[in-house]
Coordinates of C-alpha atoms and ligand atoms in Angstrom, one line a residue:
X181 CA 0.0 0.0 0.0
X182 CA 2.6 2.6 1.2
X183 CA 5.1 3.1 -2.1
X184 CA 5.9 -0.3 -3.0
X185 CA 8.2 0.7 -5.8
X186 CA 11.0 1.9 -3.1
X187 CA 13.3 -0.5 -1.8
X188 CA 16.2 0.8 0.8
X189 CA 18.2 0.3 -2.0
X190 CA 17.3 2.3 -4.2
X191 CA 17.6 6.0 -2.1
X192 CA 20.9 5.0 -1.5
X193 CA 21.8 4.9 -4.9
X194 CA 21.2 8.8 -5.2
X195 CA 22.4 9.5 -1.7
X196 CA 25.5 11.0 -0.4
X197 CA 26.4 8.7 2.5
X198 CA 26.6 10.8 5.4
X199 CA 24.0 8.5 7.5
X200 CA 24.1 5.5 9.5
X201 CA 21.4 4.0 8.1
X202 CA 19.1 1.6 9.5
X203 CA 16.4 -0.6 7.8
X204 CA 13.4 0.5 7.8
X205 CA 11.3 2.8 5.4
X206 CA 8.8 4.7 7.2
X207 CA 5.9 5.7 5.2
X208 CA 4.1 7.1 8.0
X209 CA 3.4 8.4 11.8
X210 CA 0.7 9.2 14.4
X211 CA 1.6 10.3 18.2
X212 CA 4.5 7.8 19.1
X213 CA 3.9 5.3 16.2
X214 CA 5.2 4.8 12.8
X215 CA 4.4 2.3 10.5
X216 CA 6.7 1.0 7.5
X217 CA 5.6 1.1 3.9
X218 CA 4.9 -2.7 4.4
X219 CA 2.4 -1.6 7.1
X220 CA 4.5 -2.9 10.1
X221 CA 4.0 -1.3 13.0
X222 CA 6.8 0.4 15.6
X223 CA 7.1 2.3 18.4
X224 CA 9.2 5.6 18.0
X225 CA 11.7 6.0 20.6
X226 CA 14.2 7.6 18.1
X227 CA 11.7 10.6 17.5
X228 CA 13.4 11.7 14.3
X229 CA 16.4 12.3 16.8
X230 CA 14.2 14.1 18.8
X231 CA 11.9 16.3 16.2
X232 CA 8.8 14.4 16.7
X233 CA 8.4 16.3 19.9
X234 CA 4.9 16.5 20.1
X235 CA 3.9 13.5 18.4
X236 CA 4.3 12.3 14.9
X237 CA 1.6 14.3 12.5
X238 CA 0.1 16.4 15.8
X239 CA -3.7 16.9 15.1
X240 CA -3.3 20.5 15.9
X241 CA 0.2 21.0 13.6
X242 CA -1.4 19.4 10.5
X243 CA -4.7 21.5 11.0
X244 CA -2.2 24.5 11.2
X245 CA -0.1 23.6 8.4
X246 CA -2.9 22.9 6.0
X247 CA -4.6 26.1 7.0
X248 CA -1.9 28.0 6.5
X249 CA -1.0 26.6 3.1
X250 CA -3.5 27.8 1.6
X251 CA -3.3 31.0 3.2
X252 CA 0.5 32.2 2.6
X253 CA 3.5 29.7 2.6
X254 CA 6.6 32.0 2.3
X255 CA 6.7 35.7 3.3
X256 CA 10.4 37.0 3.8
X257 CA 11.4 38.6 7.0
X258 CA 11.8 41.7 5.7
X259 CA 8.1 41.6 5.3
X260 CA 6.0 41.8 8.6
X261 CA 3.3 38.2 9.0
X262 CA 0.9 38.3 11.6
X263 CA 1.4 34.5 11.6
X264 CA 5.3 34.9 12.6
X265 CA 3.7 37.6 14.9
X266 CA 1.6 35.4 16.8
X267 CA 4.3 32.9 16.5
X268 CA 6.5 35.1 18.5
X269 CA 4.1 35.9 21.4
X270 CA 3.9 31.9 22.0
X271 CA 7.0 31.5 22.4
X272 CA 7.8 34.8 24.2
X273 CA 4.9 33.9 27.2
X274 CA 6.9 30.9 27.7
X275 CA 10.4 32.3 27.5
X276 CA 12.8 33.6 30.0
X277 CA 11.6 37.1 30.4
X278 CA 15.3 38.0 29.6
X279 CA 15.5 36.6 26.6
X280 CA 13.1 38.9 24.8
X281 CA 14.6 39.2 21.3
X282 CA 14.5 36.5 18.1
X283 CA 16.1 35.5 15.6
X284 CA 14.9 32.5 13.2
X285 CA 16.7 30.3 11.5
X286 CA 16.3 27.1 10.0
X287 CA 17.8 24.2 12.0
X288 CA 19.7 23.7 14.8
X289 CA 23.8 24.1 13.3
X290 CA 22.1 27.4 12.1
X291 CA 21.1 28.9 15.6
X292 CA 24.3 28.4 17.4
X293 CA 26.1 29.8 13.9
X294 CA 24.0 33.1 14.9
X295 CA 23.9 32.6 18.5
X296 CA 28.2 32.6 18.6
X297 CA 28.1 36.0 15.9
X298 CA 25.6 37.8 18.4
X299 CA 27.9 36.7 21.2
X300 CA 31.1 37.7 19.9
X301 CA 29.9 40.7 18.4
X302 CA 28.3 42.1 22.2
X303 CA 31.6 40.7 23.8
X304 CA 33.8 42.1 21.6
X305 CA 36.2 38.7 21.5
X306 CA 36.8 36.1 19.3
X307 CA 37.6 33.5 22.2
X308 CA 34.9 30.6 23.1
X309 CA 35.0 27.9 25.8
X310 CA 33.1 25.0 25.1
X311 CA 32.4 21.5 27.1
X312 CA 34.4 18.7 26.5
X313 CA 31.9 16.0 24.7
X314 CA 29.6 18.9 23.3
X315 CA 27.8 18.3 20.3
X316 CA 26.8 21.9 18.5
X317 CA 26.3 20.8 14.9
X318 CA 28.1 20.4 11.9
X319 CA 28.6 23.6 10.0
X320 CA 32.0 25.3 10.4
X321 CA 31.3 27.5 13.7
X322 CA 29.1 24.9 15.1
X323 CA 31.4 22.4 14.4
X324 CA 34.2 24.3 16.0
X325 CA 32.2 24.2 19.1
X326 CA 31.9 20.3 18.8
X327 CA 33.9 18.0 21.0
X328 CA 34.2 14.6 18.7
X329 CA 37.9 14.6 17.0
X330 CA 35.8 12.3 14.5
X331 CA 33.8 15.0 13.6
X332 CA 36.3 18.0 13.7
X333 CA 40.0 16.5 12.3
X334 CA 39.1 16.3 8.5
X335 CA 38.0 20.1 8.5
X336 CA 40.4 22.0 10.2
X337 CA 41.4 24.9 10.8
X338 CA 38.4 25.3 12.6
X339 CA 37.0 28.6 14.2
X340 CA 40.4 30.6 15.9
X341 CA 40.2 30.6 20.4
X342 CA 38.2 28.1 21.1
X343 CA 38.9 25.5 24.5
X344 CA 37.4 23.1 25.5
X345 CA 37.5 22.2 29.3
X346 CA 35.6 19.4 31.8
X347 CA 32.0 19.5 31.5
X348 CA 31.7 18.6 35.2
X349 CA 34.1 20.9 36.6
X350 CA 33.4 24.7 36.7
X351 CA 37.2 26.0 38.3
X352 CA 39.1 24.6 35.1
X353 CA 36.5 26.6 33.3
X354 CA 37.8 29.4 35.1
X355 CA 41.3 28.8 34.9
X356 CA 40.5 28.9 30.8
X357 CA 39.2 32.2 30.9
X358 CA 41.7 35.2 29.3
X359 CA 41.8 38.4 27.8
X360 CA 40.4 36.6 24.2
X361 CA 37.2 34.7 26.3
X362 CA 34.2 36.4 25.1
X363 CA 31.4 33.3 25.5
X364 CA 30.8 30.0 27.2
X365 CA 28.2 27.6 25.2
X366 CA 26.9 24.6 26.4
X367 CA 24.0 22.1 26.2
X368 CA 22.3 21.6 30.1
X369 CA 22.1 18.4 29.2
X370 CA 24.5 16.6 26.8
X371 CA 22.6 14.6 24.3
X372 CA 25.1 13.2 21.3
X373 CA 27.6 12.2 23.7
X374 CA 25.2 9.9 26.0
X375 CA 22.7 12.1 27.4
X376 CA 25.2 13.8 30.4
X377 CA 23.2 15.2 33.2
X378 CA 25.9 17.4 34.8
X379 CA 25.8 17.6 38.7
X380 CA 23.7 20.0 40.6
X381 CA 25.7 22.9 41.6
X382 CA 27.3 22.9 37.6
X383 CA 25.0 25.2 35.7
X384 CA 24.4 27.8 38.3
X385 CA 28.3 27.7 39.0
X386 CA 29.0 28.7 35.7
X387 CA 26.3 31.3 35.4
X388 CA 28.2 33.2 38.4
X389 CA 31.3 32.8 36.7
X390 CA 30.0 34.2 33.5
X391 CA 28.1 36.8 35.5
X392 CA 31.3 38.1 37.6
X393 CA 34.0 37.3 34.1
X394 CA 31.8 39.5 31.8
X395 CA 31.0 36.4 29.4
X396 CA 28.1 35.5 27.1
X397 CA 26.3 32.1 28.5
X398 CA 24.9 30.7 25.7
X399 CA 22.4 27.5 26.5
X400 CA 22.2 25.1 23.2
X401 CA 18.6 23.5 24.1
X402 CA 18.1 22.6 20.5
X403 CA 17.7 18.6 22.5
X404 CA 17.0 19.7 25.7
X405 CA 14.8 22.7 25.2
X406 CA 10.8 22.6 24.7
X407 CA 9.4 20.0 27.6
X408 CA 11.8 17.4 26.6
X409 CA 13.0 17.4 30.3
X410 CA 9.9 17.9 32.1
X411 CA 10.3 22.2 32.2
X412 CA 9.8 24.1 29.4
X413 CA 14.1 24.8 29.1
X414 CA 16.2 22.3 30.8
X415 CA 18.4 25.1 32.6
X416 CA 15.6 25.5 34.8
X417 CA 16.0 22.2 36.4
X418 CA 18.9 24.2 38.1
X419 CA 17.6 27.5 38.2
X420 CA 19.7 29.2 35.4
X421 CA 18.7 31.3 32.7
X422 CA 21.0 31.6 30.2
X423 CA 22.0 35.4 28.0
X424 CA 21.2 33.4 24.6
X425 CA 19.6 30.3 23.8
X426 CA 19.0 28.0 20.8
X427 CA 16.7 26.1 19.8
X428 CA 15.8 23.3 17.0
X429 CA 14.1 20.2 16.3
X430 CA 11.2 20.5 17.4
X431 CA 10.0 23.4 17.6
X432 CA 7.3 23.5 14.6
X433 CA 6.2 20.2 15.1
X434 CA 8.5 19.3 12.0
X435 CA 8.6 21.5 10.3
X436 CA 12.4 23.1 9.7
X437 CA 13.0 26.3 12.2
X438 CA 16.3 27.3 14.3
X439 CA 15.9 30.0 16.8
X440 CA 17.8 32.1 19.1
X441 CA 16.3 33.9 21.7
X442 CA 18.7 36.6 23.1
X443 CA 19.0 39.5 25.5
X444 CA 17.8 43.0 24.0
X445 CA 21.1 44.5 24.8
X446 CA 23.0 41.6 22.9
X447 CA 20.7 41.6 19.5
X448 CA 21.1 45.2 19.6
X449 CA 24.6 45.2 19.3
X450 CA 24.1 43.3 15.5
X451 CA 23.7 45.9 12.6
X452 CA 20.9 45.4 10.2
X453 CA 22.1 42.7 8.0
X454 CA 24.8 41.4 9.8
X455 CA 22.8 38.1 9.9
X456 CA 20.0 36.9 8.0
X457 CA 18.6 34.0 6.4
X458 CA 15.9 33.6 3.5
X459 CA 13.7 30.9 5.1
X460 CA 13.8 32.5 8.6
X461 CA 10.1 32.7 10.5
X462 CA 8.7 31.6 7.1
X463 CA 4.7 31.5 7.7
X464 CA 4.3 28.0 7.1
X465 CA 6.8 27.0 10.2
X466 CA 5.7 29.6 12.4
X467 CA 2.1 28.7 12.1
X468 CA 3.3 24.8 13.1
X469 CA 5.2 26.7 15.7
X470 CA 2.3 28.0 17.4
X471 CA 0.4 24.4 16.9
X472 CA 3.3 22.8 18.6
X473 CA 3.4 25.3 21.5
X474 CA -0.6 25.0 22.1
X475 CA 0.8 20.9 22.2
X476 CA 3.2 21.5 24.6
X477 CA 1.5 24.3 27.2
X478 CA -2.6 23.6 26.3
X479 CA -2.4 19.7 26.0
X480 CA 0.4 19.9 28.9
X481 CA 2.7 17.9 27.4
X482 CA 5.5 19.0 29.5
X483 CA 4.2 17.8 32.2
X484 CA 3.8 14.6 30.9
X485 CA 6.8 14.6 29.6
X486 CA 7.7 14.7 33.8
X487 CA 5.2 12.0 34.8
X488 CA 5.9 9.7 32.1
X489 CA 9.7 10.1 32.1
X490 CA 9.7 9.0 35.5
X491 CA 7.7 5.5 34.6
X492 CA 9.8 5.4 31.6
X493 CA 13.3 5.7 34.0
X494 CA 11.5 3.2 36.8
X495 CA 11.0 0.5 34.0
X496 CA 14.2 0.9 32.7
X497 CA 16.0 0.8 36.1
X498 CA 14.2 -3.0 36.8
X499 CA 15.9 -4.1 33.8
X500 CA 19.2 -2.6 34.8
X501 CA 18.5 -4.5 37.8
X502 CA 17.4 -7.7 36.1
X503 CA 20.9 -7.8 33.2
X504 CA 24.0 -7.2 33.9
X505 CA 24.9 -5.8 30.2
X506 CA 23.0 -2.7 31.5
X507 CA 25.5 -0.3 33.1
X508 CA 23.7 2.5 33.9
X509 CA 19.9 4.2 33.4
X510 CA 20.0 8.5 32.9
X511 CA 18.0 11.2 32.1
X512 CA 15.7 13.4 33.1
X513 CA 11.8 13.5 31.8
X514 CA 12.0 12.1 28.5
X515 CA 16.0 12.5 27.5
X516 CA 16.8 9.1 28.7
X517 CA 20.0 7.4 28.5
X518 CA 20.9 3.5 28.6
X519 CA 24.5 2.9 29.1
X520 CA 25.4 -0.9 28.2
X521 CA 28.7 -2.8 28.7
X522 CA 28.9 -3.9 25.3
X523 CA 28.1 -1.9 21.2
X524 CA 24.4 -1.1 20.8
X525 CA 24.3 -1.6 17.3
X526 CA 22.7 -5.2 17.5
X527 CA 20.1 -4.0 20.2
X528 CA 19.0 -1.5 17.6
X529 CA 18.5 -3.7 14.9
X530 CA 16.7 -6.4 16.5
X531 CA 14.7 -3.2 18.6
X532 CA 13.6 -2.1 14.7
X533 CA 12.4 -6.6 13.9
X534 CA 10.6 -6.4 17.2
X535 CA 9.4 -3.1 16.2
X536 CA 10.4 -0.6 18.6
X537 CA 12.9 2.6 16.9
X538 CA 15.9 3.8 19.4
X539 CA 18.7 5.8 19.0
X540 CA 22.7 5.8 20.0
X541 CA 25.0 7.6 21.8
X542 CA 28.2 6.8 20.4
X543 CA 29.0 3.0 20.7
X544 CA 27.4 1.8 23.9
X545 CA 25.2 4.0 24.5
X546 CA 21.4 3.7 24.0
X547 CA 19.5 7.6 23.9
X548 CA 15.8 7.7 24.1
X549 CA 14.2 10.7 22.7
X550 CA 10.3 9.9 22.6
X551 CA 7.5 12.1 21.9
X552 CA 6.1 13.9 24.8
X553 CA 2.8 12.5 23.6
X554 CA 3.6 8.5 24.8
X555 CA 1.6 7.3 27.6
X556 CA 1.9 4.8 29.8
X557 CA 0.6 1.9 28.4
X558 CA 3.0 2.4 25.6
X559 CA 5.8 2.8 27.8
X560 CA 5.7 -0.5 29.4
X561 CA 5.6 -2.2 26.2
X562 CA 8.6 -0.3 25.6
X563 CA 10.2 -2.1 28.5
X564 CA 8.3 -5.5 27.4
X565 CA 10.8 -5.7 24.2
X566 CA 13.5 -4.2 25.8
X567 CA 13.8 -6.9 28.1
X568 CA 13.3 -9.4 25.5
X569 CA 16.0 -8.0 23.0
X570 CA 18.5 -7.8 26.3
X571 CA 17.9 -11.2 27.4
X572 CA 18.4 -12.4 23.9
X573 CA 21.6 -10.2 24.1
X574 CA 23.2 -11.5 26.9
X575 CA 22.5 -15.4 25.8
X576 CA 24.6 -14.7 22.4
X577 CA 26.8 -12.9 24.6
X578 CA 27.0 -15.6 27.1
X579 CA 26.9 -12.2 29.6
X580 CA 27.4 -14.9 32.9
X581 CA 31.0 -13.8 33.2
X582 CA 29.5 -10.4 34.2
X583 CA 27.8 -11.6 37.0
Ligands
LIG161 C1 22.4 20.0 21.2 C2 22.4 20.1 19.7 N1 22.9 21.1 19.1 C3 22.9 21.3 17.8 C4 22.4 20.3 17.0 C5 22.5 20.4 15.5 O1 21.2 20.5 14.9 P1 21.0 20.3 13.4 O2 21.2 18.9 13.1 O3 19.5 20.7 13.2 O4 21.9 21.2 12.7 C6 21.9 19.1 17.5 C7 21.5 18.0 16.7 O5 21.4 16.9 17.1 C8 21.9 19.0 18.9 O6 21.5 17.9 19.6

């Protein structure tokens, strides 16, 4: 039924190959569930690495898609829209009051891009200090922000002053900081490298060292952002608001958009076109924008993201308990990580027969990044395969020499 003339084959034939690919042609979604163009049926814990936030083909984000279609689909931003407009309010109610100025964009690399030209241009310095095991994106100033050699040593030079220092360790962030240091960017939460929750007194640590140094704090939340933890931003699981934050994925319910949301006195230091992009706040992604923030605030899926994140961590923590190839269960809400003594990659294909999508975190690491929208129910069948694809994993394994 669902495009029977396409093999996997035959898009690989045409494409660059960039992707780790898995096996599975998805023809189409609803909430938490996709189904294959043979009609098989899967859970979605890979989310589209997290862009199916508020549920695969959200009632409210394809009502607001198709009625803006037919309205306007592209107006540039040197046009006004009272679409982008209303857009704009959404997101400013939920906001850090500081943070009352926007910029769109178009993805996530494309935010922190902006996001490190508006801090550098306020700062007046070229310098940046990023976390060890940060992932920023892929472009050449988000890329120079990113930890992985894999990633970086084909491409350089990269971006000129930037250091990396500890993640978990705020006083070699300070010993890093010199006359060139004009902005410190991180993700709250480190997704790519294995969904890092950093301790508790990290984030508000480095905020008074940015505060008292005179530095930018930018917050990447392009993963973290948008209810994914259980609070609108994940900085305020610590109390810290950041000077300028990004966001992604998300954020229009599909839909391609990148935003930074900045401090008035740090926007205003960029001159008119200084930065700008063609696609920006197009009408068509800011009306799924506001779709996707009624999802998230009206339908509360934040706070589900809390309650069911919780289940979602308890379930997983009995089958840490019940196989010894599980290490270690992380997360908070629903950014969950499942750290295993051996490669994932097996666990993911045999996840994808059983019919359940997940994602990876470098080698051993399995990442979780459901829709807010899963419930319960869903959720413990979830834990149902899981525990049959680990059992199955530790008998090929012959995991008894672990115990
Ligand atoms: C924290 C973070 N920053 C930036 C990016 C890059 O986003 P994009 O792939 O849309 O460029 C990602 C993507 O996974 C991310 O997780």
């Amino acid at each position: 039924m669902y495009g029977d003339r396409f093999t996997l084959n035959d898009e690989d034939r045409y494409l660059a190959t960039l992707y780790q690919r898995f096996p599975i042609n998805i023809a189409r979604g609803k909430g938490a569930t996709v189904w294959d163009n043979a009609g098989k049926e899967y859970i979605d814990c890979m989310g589209g690495y997290g862009v199916a936030l508020v549920g695969h083909c959200n009632d409210r984000v394809v009502d607001a898609i198709k009625r803006q279609a037919e309205l306007l689909i592209t107006a540039h931003m040197s046009t006004y829209n009272d679409t982008r407009l209303r857009f704009m309010e959404k997101i400013a109610s939920v906001a850090p009051t500081s943070l009352n100025k926007i910029f769109f964009a178009n993805s996530g690399a494309e935010s922190v891009e902006a996001a490190l030209k508006f801090a550098r241009k306020y700062s007046g310095k070229h310098g940046v200090i990023a976390m060890n095991g940060a992932y920023h994106g892929k472009s050449f100033g988000a890329l120079s922000v990113t930890y992985n050699e894999k990633y970086r040593k084909s491409f350089m030079p990269l971006l000129d002053g930037v250091k990396f220092v500890s993640y978990s360790d705020p006083s070699l962030l300070e010993e890093a900081i010199d006359d060139t240091i004009g902005t410190v960017i991180l993700e709250p939460i480190q997704g790519e490298t294995g969904i890092i929750v950093p301790p508790d007194n990290l984030l508000p640590k480095i905020r008074e060292i940015c505060d008292r140094r005179n530095l930018v704090l930018v917050f990447d939340e392009i993963q973290s952002g948008l209810g994914r933890t259980g609070k609108m931003w994940a900085g305020q699981n610590w109390k810290t608001t950041p000077d300028i934050m990004c966001l992604a994925k998300g954020i229009a319910g599909g839909i391609p958009m990148g935003l930074v949301l900045a401090k008035q006195e740090i926007m205003d230091s960029m001159k008119l076109g200084e930065h700008s992009s063609t696609f920006g706040g197009s009408p068509i992604a800011c009306a799924a924008g506001i779709a996707t923030m009624e999802a998230l605030v009206d339908d509360k899926l934040v706070e589900n993201a809390a309650q069911m994140g919780l289940r979602f961590r308890e379930g997983l923590s009995r089958l840490k308990e019940k196989h010894k190839i599980v290490r270690e269960v992380r997360g908070i809400g629903m950014m969950i990580g499942v750290e295993l003594r051996f490669d994932v990659k097996d666990i993911l294909f045999d996840g994808i027969r059983r019919g359940l999508l997940l994602l990876y975190s470098g080698r051993n690491i399995l990442r979780l990044l459901p829709p807010l929208v899963m419930n319960e129910v869903t959720i413990s069948r979830v834990v149902d395969i899981m525990d049959i694809i680990l059992t199955e994993e530790e008998k090929r394994r012959n995991v008894s020499k672990y115990g």
